[in-house]
PDB file of N, CA and C in Angstrom:
ATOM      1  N   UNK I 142      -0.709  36.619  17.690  1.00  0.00           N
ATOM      2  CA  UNK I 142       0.285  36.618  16.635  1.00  0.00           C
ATOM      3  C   UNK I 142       1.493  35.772  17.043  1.00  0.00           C
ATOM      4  N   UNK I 143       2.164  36.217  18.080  1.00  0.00           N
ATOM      5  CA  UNK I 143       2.939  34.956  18.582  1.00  0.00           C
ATOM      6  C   UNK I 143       2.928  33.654  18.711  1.00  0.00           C
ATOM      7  N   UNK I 144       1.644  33.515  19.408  1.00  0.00           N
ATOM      8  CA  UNK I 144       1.559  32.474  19.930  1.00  0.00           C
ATOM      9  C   UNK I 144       1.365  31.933  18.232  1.00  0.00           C
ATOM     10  N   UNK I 145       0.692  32.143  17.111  1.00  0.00           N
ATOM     11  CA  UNK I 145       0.172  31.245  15.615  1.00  0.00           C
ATOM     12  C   UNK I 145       2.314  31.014  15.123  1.00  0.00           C
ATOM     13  N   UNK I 146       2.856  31.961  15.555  1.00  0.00           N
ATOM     14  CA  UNK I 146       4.623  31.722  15.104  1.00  0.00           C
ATOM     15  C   UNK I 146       5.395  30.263  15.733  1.00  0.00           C
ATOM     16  N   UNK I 147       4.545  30.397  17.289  1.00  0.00           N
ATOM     17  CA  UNK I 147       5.171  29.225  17.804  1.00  0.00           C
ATOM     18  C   UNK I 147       4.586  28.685  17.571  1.00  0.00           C
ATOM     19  N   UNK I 148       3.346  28.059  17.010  1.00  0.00           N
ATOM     20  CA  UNK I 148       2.335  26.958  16.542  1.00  0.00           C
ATOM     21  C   UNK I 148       2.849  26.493  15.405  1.00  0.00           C
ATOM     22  N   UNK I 149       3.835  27.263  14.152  1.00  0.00           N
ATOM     23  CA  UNK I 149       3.760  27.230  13.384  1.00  0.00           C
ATOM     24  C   UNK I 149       5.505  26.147  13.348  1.00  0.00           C
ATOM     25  N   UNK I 150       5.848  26.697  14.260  1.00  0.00           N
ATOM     26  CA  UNK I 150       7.367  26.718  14.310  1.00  0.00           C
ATOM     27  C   UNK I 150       7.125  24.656  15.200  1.00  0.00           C
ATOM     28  N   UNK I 151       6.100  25.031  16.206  1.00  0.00           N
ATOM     29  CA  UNK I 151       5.990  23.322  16.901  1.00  0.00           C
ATOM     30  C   UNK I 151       5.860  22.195  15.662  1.00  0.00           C
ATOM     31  N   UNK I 152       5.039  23.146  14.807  1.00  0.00           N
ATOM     32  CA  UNK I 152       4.085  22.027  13.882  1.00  0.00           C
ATOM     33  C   UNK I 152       5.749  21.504  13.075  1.00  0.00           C
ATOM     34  N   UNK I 153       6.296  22.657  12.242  1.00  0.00           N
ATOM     35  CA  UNK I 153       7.534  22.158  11.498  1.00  0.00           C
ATOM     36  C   UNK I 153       8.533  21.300  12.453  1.00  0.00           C
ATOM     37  N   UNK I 154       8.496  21.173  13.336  1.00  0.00           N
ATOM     38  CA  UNK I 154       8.937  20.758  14.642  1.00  0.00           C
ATOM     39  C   UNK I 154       8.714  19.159  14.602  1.00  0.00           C
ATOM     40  N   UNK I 155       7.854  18.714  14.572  1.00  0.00           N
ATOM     41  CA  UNK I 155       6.831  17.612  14.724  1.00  0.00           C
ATOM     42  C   UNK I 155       6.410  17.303  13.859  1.00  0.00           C
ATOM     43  N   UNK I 156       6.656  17.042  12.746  1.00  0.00           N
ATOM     44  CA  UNK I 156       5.800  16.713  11.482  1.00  0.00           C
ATOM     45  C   UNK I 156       5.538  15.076  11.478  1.00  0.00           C
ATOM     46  N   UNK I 157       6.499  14.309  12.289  1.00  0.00           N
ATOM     47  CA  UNK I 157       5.828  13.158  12.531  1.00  0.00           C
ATOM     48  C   UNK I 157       4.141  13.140  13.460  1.00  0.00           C
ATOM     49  N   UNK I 158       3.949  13.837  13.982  1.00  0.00           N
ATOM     50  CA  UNK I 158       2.533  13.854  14.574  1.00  0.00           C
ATOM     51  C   UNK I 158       1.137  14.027  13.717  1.00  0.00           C
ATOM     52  N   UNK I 159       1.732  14.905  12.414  1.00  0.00           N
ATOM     53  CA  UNK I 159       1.161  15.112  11.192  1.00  0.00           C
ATOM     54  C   UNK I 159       0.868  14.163  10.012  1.00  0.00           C
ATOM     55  N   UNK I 160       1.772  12.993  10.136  1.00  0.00           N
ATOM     56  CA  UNK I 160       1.920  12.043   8.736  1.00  0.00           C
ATOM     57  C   UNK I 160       0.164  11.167   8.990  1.00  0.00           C
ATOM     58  N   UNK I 161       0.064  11.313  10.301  1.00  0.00           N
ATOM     59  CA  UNK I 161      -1.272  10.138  10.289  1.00  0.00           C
ATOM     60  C   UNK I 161      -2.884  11.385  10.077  1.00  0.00           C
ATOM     61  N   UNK I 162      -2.298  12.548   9.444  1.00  0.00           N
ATOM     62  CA  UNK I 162      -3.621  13.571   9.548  1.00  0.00           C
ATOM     63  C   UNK I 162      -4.604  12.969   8.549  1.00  0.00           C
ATOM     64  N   UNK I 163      -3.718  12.518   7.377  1.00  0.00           N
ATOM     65  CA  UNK I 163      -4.602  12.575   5.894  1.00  0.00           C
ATOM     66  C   UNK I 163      -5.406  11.243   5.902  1.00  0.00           C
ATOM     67  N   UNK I 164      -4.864   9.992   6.707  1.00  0.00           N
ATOM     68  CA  UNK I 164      -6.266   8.870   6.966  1.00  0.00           C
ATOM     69  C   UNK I 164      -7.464   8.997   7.817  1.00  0.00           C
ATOM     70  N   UNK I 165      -7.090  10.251   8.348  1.00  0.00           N
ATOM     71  CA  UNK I 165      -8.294  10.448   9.583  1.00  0.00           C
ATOM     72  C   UNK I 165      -9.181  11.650   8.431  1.00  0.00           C
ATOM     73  N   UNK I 166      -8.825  12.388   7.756  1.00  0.00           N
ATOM     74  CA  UNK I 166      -9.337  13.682   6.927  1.00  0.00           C
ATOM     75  C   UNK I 166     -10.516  13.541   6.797  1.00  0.00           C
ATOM     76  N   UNK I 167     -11.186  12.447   5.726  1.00  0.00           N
ATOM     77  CA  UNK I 167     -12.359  11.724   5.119  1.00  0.00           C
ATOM     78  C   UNK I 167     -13.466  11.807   5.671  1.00  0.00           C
ATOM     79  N   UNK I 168     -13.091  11.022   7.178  1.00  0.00           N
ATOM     80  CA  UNK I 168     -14.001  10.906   8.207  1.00  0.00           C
ATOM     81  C   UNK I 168     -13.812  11.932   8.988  1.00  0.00           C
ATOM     82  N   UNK I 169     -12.949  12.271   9.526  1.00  0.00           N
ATOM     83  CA  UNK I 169     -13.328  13.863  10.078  1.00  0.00           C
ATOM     84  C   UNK I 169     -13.888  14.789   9.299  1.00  0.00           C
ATOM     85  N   UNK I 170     -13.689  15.305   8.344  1.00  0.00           N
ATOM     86  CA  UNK I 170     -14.666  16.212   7.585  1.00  0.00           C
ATOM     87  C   UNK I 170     -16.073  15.802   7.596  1.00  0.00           C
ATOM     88  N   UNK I 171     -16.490  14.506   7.138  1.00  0.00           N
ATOM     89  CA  UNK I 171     -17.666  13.998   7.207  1.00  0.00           C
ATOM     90  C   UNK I 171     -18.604  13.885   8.349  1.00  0.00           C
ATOM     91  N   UNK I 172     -17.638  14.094   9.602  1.00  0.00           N
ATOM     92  CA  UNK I 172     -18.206  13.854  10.702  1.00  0.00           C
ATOM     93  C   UNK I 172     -18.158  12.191  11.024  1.00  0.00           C
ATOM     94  N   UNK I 173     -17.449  11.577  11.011  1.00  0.00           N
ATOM     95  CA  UNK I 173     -17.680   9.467  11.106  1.00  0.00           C
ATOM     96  C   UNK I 173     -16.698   9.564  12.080  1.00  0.00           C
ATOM     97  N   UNK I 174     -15.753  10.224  12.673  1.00  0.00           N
ATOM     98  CA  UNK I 174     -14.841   9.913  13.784  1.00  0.00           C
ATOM     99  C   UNK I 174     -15.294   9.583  15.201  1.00  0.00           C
ATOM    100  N   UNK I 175     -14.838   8.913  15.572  1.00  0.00           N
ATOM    101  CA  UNK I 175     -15.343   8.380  17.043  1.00  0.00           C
ATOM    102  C   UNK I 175     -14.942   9.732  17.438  1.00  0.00           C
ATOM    103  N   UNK I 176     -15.594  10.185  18.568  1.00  0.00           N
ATOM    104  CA  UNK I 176     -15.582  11.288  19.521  1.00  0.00           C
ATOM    105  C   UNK I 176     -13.909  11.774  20.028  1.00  0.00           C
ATOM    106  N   UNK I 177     -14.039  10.310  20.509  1.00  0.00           N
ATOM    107  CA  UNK I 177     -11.601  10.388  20.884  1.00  0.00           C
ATOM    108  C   UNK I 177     -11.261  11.176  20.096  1.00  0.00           C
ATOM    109  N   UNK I 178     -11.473  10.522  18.838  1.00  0.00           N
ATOM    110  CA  UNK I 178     -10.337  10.575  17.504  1.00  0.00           C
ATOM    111  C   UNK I 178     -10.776  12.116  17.373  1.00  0.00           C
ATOM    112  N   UNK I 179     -11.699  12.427  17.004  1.00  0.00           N
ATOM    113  CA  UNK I 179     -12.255  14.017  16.830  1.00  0.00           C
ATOM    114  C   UNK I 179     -11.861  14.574  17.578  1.00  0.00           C
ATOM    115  N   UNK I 180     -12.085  14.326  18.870  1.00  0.00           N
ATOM    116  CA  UNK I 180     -11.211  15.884  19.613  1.00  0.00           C
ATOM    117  C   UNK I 180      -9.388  15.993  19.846  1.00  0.00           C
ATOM    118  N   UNK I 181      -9.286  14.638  19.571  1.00  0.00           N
ATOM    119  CA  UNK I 181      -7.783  15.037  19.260  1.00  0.00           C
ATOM    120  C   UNK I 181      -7.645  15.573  18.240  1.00  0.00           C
ATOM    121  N   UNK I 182      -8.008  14.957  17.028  1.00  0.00           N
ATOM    122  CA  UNK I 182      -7.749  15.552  15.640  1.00  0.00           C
ATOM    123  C   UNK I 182      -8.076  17.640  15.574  1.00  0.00           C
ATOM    124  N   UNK I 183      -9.244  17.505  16.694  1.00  0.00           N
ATOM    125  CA  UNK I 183      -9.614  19.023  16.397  1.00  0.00           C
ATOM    126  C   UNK I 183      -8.818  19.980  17.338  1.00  0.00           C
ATOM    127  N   UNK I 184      -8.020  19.012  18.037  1.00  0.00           N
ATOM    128  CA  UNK I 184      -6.858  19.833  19.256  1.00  0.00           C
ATOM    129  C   UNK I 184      -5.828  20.069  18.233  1.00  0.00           C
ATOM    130  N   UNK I 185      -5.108  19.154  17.504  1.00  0.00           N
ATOM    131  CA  UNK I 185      -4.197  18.875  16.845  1.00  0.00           C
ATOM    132  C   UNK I 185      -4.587  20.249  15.694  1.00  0.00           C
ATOM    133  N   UNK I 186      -5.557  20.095  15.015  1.00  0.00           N
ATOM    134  CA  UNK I 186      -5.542  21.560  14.249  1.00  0.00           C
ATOM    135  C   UNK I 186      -5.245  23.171  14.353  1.00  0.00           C
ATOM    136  N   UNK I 187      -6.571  23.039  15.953  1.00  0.00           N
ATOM    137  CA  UNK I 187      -5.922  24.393  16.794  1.00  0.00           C
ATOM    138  C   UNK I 187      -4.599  24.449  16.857  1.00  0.00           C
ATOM    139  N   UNK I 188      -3.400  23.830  17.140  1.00  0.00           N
ATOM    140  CA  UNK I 188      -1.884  24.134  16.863  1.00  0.00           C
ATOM    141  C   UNK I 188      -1.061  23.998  15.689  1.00  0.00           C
ATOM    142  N   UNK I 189      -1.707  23.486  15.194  1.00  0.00           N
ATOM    143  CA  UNK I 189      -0.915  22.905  13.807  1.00  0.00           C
ATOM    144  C   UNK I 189      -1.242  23.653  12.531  1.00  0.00           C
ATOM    145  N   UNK I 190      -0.920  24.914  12.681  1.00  0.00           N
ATOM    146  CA  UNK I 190      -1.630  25.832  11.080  1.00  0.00           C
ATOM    147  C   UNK I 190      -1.367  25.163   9.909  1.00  0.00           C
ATOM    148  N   UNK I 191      -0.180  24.004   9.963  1.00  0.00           N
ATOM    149  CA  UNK I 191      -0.077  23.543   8.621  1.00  0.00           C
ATOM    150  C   UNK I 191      -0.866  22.211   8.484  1.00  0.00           C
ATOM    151  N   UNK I 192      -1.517  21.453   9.032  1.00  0.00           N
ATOM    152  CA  UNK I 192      -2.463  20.830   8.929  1.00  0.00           C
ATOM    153  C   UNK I 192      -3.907  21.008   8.981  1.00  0.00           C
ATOM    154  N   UNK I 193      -4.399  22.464   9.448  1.00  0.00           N
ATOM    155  CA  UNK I 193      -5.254  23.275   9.784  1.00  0.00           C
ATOM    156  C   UNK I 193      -5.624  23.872   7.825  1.00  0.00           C
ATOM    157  N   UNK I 194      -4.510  23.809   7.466  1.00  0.00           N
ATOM    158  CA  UNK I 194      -4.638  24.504   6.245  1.00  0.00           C
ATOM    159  C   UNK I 194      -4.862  23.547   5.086  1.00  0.00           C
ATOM    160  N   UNK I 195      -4.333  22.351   5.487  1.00  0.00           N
ATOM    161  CA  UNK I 195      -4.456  21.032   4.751  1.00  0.00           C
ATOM    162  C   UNK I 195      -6.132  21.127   4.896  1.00  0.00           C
ATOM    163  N   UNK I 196      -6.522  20.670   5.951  1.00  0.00           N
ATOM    164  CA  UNK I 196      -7.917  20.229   6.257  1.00  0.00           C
ATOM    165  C   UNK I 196      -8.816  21.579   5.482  1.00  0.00           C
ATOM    166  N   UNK I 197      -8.684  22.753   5.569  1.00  0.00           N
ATOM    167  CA  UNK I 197      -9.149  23.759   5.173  1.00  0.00           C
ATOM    168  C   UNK I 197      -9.629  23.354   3.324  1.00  0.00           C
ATOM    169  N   UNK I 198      -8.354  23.296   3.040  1.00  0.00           N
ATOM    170  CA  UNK I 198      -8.238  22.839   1.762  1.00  0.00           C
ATOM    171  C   UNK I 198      -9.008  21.814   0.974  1.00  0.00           C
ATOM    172  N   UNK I 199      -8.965  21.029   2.170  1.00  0.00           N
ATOM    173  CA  UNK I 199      -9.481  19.386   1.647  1.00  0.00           C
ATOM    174  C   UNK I 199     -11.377  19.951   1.552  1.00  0.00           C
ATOM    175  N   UNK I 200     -11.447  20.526   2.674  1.00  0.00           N
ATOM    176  CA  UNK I 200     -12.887  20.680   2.381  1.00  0.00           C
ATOM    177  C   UNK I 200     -13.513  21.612   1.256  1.00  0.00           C
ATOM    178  N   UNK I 201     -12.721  22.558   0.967  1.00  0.00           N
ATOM    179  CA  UNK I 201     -13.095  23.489  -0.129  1.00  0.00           C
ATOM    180  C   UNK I 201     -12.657  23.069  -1.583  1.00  0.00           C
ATOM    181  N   UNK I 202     -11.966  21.549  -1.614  1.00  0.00           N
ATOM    182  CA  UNK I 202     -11.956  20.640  -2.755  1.00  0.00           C
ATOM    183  C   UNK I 202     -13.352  19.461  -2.705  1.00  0.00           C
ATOM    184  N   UNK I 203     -13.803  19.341  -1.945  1.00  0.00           N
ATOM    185  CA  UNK I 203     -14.965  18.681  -1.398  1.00  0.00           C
ATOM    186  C   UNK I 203     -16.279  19.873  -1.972  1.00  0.00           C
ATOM    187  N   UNK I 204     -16.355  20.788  -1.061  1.00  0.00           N
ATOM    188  CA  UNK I 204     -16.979  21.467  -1.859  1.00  0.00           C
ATOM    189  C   UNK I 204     -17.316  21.546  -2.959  1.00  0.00           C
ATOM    190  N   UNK I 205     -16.501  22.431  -3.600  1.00  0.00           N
ATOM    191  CA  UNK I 205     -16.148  22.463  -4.997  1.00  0.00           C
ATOM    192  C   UNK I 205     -16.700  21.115  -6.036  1.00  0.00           C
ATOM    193  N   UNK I 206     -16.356  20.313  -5.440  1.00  0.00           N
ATOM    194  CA  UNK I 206     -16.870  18.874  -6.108  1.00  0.00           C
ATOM    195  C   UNK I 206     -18.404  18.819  -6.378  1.00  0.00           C
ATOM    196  N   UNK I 207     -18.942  19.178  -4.807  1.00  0.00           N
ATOM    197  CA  UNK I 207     -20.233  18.777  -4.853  1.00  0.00           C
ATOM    198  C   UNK I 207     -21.149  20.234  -5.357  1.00  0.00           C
ATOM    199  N   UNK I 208     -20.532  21.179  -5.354  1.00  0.00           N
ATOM    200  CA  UNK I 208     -20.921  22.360  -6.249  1.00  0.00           C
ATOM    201  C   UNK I 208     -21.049  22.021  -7.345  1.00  0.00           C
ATOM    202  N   UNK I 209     -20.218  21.324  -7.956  1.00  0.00           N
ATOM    203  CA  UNK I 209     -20.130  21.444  -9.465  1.00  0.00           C
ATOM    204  C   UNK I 209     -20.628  19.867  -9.931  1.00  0.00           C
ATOM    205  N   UNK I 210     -20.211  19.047  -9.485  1.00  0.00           N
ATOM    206  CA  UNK I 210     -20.583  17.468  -9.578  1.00  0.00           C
ATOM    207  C   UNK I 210     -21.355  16.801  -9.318  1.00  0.00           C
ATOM    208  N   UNK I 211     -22.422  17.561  -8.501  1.00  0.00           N
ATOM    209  CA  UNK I 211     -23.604  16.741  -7.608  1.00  0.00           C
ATOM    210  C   UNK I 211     -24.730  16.077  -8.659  1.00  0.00           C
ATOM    211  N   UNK I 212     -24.249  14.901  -8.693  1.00  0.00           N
ATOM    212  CA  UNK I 212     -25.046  13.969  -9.362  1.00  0.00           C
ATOM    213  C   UNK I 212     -27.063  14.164  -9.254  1.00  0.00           C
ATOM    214  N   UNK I 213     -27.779  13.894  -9.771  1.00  0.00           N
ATOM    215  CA  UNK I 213     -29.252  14.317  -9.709  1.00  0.00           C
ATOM    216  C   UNK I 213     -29.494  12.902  -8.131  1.00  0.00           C
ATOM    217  N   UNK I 214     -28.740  12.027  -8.618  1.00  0.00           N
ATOM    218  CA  UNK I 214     -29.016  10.847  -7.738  1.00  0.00           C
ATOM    219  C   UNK I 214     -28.765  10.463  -6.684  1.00  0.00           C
ATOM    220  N   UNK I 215     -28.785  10.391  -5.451  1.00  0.00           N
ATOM    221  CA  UNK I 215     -27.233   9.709  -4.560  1.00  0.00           C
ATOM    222  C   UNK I 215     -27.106   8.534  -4.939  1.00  0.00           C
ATOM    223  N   UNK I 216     -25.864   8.766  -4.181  1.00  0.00           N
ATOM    224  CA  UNK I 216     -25.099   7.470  -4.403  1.00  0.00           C
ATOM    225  C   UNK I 216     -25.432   6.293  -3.352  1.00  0.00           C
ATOM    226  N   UNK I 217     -25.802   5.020  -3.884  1.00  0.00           N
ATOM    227  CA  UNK I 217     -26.212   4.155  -3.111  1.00  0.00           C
ATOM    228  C   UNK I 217     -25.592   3.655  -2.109  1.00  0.00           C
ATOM    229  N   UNK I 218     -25.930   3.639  -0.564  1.00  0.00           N
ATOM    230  CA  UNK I 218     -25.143   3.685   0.386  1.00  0.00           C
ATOM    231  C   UNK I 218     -24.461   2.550   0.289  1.00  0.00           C
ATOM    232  N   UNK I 219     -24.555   1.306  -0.190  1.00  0.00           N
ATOM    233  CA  UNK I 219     -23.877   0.223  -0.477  1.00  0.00           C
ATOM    234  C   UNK I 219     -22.324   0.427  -1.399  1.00  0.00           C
ATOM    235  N   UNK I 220     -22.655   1.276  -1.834  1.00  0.00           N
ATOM    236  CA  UNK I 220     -21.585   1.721  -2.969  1.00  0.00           C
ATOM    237  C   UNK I 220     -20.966   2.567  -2.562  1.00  0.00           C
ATOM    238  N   UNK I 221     -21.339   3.814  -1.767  1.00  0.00           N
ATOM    239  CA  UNK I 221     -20.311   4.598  -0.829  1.00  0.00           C
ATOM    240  C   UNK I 221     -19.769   3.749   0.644  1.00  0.00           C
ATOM    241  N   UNK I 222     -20.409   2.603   0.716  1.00  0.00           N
ATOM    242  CA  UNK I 222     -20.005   2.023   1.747  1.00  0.00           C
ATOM    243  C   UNK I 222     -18.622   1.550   1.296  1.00  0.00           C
ATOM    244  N   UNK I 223     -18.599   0.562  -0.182  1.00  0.00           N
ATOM    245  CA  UNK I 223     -17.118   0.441  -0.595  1.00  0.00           C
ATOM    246  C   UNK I 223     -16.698   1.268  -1.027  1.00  0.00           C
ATOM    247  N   UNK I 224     -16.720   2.421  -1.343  1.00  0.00           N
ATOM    248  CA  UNK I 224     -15.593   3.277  -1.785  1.00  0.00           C
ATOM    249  C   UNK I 224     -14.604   4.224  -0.952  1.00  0.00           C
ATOM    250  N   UNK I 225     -15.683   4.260   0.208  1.00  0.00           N
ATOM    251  CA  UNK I 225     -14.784   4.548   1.853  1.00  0.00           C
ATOM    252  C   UNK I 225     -13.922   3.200   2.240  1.00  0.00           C
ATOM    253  N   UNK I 226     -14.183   2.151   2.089  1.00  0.00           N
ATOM    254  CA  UNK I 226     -13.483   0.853   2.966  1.00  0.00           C
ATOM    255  C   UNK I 226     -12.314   1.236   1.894  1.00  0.00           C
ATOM    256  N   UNK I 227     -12.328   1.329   0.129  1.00  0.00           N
ATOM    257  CA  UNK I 227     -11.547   1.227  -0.451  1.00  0.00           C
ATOM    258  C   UNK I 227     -10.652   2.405  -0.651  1.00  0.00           C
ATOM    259  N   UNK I 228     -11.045   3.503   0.124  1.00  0.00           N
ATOM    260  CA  UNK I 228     -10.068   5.003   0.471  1.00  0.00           C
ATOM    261  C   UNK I 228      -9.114   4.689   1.591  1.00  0.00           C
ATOM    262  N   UNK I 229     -10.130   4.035   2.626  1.00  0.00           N
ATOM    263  CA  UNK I 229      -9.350   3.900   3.730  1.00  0.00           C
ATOM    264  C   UNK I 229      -8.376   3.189   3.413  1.00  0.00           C
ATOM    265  N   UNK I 230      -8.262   1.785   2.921  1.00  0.00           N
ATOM    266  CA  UNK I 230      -7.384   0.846   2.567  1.00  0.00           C
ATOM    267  C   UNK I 230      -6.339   1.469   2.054  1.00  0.00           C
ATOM    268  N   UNK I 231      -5.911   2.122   0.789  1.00  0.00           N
ATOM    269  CA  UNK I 231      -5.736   2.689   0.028  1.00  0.00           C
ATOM    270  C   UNK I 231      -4.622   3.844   0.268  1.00  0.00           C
ATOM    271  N   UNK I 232      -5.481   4.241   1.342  1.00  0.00           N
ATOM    272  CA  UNK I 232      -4.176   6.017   1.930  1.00  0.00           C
ATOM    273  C   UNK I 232      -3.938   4.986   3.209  1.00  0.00           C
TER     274      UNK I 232
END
């Protein structure tokens, strides 16, 4: 319990360490992060409840999507290939 107060209290603390969470999100959820980038990103969560809760979020809007939206087809990897280059660009 303490220790999630001072996690909570570092994170408001540091919110510059936080601004670069939401270009890495995409590919971390998906699993595409180089190994580095992933275990920082997954260190960075363990302390950071308010980015912990972001990411939480992001995936249960992901979800939700593919619960309800899942096309009969996939999507042709050529075509999710640009629409990631054009997310990344983008955020």
């Amino acid at each position: 319990m303490i220790q999630g107060v001072i996690n909570y209290f570092k994170c408001l603390l540091n919110l510059s360490d936080c601004k670069n969470v939401h270009k890495l999100l995409f590919d971390y959820v998906e699993g595409n992060l180089p190994v580095e980038k992933h275990t920082k990103l997954s260190a960075h969560l363990r302390d950071c409840p308010l980015c912990l809760e972001y990411v939480n979020t992001y995936k249960l809007t992901i979800q939700t999507c593919h619960d309800c939206c899942q096309p009969k087809d996939e999507m042709p990897p050529e075509l999710a290939d640009k629409l990631r280059t054009f997310i990344q660009k983008e955020l």
